[in-house]
mmCIF file of C-alpha atoms and ligand atoms in Angstrom:
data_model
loop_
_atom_site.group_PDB
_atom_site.id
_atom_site.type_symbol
_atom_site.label_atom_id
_atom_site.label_comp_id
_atom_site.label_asym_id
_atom_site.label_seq_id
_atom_site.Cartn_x
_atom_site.Cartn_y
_atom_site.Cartn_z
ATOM 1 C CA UNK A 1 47.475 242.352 41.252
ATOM 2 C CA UNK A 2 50.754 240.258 42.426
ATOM 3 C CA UNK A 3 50.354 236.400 41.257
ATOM 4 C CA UNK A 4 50.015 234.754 43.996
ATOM 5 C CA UNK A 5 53.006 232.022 45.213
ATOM 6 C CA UNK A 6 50.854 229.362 45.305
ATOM 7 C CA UNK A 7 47.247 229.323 43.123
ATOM 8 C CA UNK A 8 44.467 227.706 45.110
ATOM 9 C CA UNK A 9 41.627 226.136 43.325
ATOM 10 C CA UNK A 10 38.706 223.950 44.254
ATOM 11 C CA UNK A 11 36.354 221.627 42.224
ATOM 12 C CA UNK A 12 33.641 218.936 43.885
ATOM 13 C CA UNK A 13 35.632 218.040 47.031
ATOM 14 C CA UNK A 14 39.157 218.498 45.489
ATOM 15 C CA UNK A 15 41.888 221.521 46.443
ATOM 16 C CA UNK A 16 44.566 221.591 44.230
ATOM 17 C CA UNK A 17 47.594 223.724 45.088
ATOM 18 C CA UNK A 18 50.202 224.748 42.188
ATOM 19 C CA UNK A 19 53.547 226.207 43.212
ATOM 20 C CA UNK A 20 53.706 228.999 41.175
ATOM 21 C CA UNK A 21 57.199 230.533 40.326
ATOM 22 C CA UNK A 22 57.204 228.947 37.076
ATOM 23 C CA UNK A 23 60.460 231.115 35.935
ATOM 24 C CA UNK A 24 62.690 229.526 38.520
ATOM 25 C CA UNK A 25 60.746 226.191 38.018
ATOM 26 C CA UNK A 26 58.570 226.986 41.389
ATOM 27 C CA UNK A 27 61.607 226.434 43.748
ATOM 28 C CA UNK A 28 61.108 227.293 47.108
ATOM 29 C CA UNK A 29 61.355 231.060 48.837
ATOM 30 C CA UNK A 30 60.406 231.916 52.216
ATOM 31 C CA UNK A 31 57.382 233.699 50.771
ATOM 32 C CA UNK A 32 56.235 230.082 48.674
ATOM 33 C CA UNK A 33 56.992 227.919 52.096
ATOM 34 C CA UNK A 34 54.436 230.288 53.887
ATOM 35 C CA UNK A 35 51.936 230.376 51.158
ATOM 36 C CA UNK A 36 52.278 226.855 51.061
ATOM 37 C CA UNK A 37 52.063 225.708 54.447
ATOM 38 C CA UNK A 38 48.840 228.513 54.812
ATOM 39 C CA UNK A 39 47.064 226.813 51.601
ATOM 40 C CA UNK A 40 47.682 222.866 53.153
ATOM 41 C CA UNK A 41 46.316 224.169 56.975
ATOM 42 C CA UNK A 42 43.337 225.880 55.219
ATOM 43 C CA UNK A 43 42.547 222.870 53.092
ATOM 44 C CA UNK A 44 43.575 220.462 56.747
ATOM 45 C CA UNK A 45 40.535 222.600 58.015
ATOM 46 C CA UNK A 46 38.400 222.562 55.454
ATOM 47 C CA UNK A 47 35.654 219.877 55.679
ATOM 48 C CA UNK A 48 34.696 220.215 51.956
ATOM 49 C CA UNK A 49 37.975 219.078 51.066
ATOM 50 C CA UNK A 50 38.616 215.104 50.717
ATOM 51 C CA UNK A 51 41.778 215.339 48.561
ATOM 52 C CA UNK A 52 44.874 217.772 48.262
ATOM 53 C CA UNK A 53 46.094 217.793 44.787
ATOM 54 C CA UNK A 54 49.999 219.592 44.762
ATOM 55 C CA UNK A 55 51.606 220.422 41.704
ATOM 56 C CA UNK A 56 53.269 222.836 39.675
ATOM 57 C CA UNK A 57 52.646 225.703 37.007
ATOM 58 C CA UNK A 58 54.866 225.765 33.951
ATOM 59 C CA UNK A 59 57.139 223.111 32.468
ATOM 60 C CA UNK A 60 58.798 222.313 36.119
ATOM 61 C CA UNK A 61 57.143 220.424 39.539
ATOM 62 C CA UNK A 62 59.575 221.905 41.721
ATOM 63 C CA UNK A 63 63.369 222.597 41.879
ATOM 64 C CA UNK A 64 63.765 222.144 45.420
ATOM 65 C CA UNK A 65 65.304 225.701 47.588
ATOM 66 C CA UNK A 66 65.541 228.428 45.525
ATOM 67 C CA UNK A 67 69.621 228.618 45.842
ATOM 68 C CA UNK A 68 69.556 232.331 45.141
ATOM 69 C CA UNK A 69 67.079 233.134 47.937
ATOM 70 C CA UNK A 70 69.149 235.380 49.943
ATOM 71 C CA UNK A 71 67.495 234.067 52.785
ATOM 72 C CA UNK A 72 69.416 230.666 52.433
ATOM 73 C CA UNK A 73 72.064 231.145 50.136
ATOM 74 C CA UNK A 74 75.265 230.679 50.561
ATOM 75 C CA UNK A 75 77.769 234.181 50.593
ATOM 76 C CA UNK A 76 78.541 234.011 46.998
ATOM 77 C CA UNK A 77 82.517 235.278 47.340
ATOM 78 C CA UNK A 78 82.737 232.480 49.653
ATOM 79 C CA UNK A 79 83.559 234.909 52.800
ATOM 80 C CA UNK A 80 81.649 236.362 56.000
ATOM 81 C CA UNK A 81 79.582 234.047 58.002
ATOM 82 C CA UNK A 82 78.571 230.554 57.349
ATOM 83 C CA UNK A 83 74.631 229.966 55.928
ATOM 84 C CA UNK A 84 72.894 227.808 58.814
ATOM 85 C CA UNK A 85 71.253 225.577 55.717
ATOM 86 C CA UNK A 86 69.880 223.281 59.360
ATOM 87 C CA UNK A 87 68.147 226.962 60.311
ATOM 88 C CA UNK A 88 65.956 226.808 57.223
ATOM 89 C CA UNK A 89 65.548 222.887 57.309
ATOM 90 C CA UNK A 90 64.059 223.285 60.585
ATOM 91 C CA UNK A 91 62.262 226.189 59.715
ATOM 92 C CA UNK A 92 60.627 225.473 56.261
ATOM 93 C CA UNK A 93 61.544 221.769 55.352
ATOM 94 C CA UNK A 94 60.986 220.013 58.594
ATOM 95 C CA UNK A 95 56.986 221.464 59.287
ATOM 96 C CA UNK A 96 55.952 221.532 55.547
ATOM 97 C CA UNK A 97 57.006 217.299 55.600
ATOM 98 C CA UNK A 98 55.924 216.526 59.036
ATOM 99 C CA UNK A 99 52.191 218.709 57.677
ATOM 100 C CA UNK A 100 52.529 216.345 54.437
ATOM 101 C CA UNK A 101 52.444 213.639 56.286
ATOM 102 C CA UNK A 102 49.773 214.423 59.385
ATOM 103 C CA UNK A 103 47.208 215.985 56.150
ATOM 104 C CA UNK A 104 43.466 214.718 57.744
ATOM 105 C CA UNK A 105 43.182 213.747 53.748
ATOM 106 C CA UNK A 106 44.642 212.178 51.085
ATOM 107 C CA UNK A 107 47.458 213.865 49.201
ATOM 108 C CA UNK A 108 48.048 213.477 45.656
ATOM 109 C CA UNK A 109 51.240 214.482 44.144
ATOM 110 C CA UNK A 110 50.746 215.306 40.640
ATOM 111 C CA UNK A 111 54.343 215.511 39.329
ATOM 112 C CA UNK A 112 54.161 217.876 35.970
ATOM 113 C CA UNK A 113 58.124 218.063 34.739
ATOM 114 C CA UNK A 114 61.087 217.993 36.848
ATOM 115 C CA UNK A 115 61.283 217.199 40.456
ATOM 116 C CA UNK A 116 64.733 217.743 42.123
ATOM 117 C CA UNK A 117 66.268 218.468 45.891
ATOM 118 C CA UNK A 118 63.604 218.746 48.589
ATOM 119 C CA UNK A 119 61.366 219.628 45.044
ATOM 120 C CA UNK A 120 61.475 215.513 44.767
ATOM 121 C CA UNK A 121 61.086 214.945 48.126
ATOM 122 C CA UNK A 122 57.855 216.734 48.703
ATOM 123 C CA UNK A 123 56.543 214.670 45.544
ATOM 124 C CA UNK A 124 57.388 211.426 47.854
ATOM 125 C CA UNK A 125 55.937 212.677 51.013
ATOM 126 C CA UNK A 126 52.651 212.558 49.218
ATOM 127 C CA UNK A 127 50.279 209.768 49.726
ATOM 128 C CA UNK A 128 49.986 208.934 45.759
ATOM 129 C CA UNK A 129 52.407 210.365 43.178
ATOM 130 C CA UNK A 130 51.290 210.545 39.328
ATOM 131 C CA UNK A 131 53.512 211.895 36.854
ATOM 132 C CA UNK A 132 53.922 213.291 33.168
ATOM 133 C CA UNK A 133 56.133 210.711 31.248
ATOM 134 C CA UNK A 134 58.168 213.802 30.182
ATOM 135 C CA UNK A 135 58.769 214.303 34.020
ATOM 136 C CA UNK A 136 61.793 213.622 35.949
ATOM 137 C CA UNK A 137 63.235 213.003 39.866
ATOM 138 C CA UNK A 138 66.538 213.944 40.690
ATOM 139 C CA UNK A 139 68.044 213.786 44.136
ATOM 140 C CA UNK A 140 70.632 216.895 43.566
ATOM 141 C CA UNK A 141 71.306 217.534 46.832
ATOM 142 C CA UNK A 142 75.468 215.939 46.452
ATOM 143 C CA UNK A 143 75.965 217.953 43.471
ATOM 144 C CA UNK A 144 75.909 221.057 46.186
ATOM 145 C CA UNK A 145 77.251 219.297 48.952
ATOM 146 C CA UNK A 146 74.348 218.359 50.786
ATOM 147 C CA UNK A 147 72.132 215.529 52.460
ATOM 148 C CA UNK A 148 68.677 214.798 50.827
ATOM 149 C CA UNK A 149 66.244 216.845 52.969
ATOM 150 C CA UNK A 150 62.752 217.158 53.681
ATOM 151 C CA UNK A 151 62.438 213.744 54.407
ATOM 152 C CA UNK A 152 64.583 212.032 51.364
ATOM 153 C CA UNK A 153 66.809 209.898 54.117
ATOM 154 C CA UNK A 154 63.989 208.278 55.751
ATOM 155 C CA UNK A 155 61.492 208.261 52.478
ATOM 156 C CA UNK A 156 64.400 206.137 49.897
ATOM 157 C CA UNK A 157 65.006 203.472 51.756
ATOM 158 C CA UNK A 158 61.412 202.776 52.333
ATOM 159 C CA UNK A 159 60.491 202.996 49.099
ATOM 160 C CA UNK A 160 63.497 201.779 46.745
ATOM 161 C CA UNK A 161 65.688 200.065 48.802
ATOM 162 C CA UNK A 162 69.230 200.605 50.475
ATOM 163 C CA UNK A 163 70.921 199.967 47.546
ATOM 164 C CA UNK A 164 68.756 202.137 45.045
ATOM 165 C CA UNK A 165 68.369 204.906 47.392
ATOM 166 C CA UNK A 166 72.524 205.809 47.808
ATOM 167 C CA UNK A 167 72.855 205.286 43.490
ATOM 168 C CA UNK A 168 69.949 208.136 43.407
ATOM 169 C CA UNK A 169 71.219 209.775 46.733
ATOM 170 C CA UNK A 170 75.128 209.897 45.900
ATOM 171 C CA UNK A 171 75.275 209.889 41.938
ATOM 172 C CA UNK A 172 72.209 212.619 41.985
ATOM 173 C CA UNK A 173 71.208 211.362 38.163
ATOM 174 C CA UNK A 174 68.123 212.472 36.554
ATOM 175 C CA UNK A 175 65.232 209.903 36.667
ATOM 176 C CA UNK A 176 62.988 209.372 34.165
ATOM 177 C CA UNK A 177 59.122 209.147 35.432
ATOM 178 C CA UNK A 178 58.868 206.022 33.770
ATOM 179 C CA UNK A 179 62.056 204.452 35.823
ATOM 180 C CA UNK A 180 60.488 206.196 38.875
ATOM 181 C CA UNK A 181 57.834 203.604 38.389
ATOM 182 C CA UNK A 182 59.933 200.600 37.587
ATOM 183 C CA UNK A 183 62.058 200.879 40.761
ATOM 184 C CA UNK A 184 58.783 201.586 42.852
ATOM 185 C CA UNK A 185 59.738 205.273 43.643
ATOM 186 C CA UNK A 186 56.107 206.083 42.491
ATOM 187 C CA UNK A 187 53.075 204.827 41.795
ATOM 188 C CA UNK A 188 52.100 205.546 38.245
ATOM 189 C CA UNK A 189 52.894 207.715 34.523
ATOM 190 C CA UNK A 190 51.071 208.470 32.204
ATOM 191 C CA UNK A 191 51.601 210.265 28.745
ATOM 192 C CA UNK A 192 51.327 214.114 28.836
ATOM 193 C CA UNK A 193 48.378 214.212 26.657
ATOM 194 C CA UNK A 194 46.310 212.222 29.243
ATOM 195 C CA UNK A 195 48.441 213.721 32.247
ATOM 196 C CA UNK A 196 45.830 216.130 33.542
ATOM 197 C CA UNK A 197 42.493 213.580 32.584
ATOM 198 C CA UNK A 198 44.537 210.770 34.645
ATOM 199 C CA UNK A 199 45.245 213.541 37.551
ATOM 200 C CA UNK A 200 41.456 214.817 37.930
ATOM 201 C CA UNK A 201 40.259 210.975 37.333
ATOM 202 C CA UNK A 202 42.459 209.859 40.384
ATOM 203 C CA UNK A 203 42.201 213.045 43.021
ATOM 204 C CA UNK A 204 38.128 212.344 42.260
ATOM 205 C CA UNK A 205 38.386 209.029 42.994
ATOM 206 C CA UNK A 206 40.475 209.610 45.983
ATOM 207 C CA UNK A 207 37.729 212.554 47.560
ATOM 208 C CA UNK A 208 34.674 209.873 47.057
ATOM 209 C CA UNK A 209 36.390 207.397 49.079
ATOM 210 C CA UNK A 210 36.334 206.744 52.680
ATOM 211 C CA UNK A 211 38.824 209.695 54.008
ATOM 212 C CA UNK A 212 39.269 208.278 57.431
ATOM 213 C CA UNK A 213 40.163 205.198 56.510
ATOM 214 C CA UNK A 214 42.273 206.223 53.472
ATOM 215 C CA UNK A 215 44.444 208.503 56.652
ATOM 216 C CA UNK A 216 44.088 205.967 58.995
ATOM 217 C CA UNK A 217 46.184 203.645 56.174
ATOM 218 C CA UNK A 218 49.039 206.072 55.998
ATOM 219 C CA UNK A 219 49.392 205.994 59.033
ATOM 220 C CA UNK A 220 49.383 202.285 60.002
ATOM 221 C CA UNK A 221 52.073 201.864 57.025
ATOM 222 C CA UNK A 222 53.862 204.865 58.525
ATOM 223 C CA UNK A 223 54.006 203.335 61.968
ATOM 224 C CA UNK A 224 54.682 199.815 61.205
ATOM 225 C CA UNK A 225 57.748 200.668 59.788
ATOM 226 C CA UNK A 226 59.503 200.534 63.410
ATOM 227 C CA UNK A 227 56.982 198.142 64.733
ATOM 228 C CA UNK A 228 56.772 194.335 65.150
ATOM 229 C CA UNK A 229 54.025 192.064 63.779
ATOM 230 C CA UNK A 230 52.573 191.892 67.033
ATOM 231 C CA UNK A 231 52.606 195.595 67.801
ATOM 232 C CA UNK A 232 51.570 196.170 64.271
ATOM 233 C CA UNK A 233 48.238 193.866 64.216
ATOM 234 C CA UNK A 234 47.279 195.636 67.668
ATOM 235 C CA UNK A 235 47.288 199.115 66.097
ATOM 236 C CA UNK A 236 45.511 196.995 63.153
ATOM 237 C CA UNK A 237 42.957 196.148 65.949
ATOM 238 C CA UNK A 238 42.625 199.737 67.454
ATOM 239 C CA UNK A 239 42.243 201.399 63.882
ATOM 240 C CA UNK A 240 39.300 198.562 62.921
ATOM 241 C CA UNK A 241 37.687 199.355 66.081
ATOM 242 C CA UNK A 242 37.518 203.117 65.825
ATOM 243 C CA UNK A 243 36.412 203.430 61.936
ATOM 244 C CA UNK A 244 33.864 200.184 62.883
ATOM 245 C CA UNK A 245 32.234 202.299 64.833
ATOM 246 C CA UNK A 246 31.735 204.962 61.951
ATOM 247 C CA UNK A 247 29.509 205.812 59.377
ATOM 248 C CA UNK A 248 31.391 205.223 56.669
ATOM 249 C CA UNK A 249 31.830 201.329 57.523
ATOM 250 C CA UNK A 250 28.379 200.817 57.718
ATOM 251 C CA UNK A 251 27.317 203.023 54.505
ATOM 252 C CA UNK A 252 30.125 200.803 52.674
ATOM 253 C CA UNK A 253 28.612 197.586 53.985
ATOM 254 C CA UNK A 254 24.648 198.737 52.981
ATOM 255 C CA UNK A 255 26.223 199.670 50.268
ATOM 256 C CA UNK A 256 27.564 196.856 48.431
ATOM 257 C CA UNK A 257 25.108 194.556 50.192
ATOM 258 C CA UNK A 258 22.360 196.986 48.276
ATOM 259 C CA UNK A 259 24.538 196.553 44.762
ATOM 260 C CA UNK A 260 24.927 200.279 44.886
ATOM 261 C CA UNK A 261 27.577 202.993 45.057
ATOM 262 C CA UNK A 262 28.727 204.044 48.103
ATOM 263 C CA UNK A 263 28.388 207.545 49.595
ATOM 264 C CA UNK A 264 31.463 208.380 52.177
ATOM 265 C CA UNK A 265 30.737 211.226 54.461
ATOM 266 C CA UNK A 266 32.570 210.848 57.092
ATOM 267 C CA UNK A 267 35.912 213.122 57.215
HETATM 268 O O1 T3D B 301 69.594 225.777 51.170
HETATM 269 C C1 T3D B 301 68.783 225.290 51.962
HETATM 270 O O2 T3D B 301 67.912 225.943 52.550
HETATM 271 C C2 T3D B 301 68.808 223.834 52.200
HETATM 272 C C3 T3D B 301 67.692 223.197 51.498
HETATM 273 C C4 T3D B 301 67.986 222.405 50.485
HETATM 274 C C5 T3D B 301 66.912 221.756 49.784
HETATM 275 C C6 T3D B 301 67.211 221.562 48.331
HETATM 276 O O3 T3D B 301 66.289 221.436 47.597
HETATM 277 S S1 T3D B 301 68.829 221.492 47.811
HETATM 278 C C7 T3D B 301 68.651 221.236 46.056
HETATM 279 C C8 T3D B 301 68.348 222.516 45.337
HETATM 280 N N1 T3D B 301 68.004 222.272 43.957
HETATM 281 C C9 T3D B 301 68.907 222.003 43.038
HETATM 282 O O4 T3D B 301 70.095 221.892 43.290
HETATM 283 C C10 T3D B 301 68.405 221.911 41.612
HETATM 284 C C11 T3D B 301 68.963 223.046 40.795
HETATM 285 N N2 T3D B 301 68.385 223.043 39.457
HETATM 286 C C12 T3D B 301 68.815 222.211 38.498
HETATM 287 O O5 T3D B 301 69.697 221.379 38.678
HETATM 288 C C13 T3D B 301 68.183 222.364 37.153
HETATM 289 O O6 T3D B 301 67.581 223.631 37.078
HETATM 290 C C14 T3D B 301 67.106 221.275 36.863
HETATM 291 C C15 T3D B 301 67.803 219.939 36.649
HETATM 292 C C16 T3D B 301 66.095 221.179 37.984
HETATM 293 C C17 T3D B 301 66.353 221.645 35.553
HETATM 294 O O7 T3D B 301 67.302 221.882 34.531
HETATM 295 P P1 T3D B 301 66.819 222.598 33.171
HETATM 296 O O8 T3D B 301 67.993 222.590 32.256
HETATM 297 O O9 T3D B 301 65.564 221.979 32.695
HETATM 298 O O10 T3D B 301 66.425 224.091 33.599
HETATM 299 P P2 T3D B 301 67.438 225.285 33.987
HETATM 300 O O11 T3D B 301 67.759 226.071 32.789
HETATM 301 O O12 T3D B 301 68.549 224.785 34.830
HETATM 302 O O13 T3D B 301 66.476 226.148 34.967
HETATM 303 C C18 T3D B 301 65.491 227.037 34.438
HETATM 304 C C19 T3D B 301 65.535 228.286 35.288
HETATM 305 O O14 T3D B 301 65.189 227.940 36.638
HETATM 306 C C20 T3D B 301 66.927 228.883 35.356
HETATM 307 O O15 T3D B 301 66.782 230.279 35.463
HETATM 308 P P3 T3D B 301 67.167 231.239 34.211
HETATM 309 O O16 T3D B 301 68.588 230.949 33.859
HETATM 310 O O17 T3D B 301 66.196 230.843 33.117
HETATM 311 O O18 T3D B 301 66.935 232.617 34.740
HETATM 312 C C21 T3D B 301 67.478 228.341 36.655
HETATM 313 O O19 T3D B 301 68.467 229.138 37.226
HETATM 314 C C22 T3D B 301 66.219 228.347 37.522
HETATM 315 N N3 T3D B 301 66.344 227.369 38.607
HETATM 316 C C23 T3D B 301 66.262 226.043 38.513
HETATM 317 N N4 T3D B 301 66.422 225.498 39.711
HETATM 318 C C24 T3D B 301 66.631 226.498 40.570
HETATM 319 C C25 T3D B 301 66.569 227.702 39.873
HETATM 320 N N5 T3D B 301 66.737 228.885 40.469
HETATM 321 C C26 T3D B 301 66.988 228.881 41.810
HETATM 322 N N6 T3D B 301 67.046 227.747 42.528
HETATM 323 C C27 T3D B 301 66.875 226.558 41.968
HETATM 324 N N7 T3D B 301 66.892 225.427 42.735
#
């Protein structure tokens, strides 16, 4: 039987999706876009699910497009028609960040080895990235002549700064997990020993906790990014007054007034 693209797997309320063309250090195809985008919907529509876990098999996260993909590579002689790289942005790059981003759950990025191109990019989109010391971010998009896709000009800035985000955008250097963390690109590394404990610790703790209100976060910091402190503290209001009204809030109140652990249900 053909391996699939992408191997699903579930445990407790956790769906972890590994890109899975190890060889080519699970760079994008077509076929892996598809397989990925139908693994994220299933798991978006899946109420057993209260964390997506995405990483990679082998000693690579993700190398970004597969540049020999016919599908988007470049004429190799250099003649006959020009690729339309903006064709497959739209296509692939564009729904699989904007999906990322709109996930009903919390997505955990658990960054195994290398992470370059839109390969680093879809780490960031994630909600929490986690990643093997031995692991690495690079933005290699100038080395080929291009932008930083799938969301890499509106994600650096955000988190790292103008001036941090055009040294890793225009020099395209290899970043070690552990500076990824010092400069606030992600959230945490861990040795590789402890890599996968530390990654089924965190997705476990991320499933038992209040989904709504974990989503309803991302998307507050999301939006207040082009709002004003005013505008912000409304949509602060509107979010408090929908998950109020839900079960969650008042199992987490019973809860610790009871001096027990909480049990979130709500999705
Ligand atoms: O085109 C469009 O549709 C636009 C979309 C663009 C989005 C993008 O992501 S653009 C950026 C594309 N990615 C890159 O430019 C990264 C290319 N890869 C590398 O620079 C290096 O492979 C790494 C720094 C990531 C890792 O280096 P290293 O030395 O650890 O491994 P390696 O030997 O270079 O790679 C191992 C194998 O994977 C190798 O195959 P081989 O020789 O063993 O048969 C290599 O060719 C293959 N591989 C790595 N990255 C890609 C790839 N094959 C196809 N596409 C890749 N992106």
């Amino acid at each position: 039987m053909e391996e699939p693209l992408v191997r699903v797997s579930h445990s407790g309320n956790v769906r972890t999706l590994a890109l899975n063309r190890p060889k080519a250090l699970n760079s994008f195809t077509g076929a892996m876009h598809g397989e990925l985008r139908a693994a994220l919907d299933a798991a978006a529509g899946d109420r057993e699910v209260r964390c997506v876990v995405v990483t990679g098999t082998g000693r690579g996260f993700c190398a970004g497009q597969d540049l020999a993909d016919p599908a988007v590579a470049p004429n190799r002689d250099g003649g006959g028609a020009a690729t339309d790289v903006g064709a497959a942005i739209e296509r692939f790059y564009k729904p699989l960040a904007l999906r990322i981003r709109s996930m009903p759950v919390p997505v955990l990025a658990a960054v195994n080895g290398v992470a370059a191109g839109a390969g680093a990019n879809f780490a960031l989109l994630c909600d929490v990235v986690v990643a093997a010391r031995s692991a690495s971010f690079i933005q290699a998009f100038s080395k080929i002549g291009l932008i930083p896709d799938c969301g890499g000009t509106w994600l650096l800035p955000r988190l790292v700064g103008r001036a941090n985000a055009l040294g890793l955008a225009l020099l395209g250097d290899k970043l070690a997990a552990e500076d990824a963390v010092r400069l606030g690109l992600i959230w945490k590394c861990v040795d590789d020993a402890e890599f996968a404990a530390e990654v089924d610790a965190l997705a476990a703790r991320l499933a038992a906790l209040p989904t709504r209100a974990l989503v309803a976060t991302r998307q507050a910091l999301d939006a207040s990014q082009h709002l004003d402190l005013g505008a912000a503290l409304g949509l602060e209001a509107d979010a408090q007054r929908t998950l109020g009204a839900a079960h969650d809030f008042q199992e987490g109140v019973a809860a610790f007034m009871a001096k027990r652990a909480a049990v979130f249900t709500d999705r």
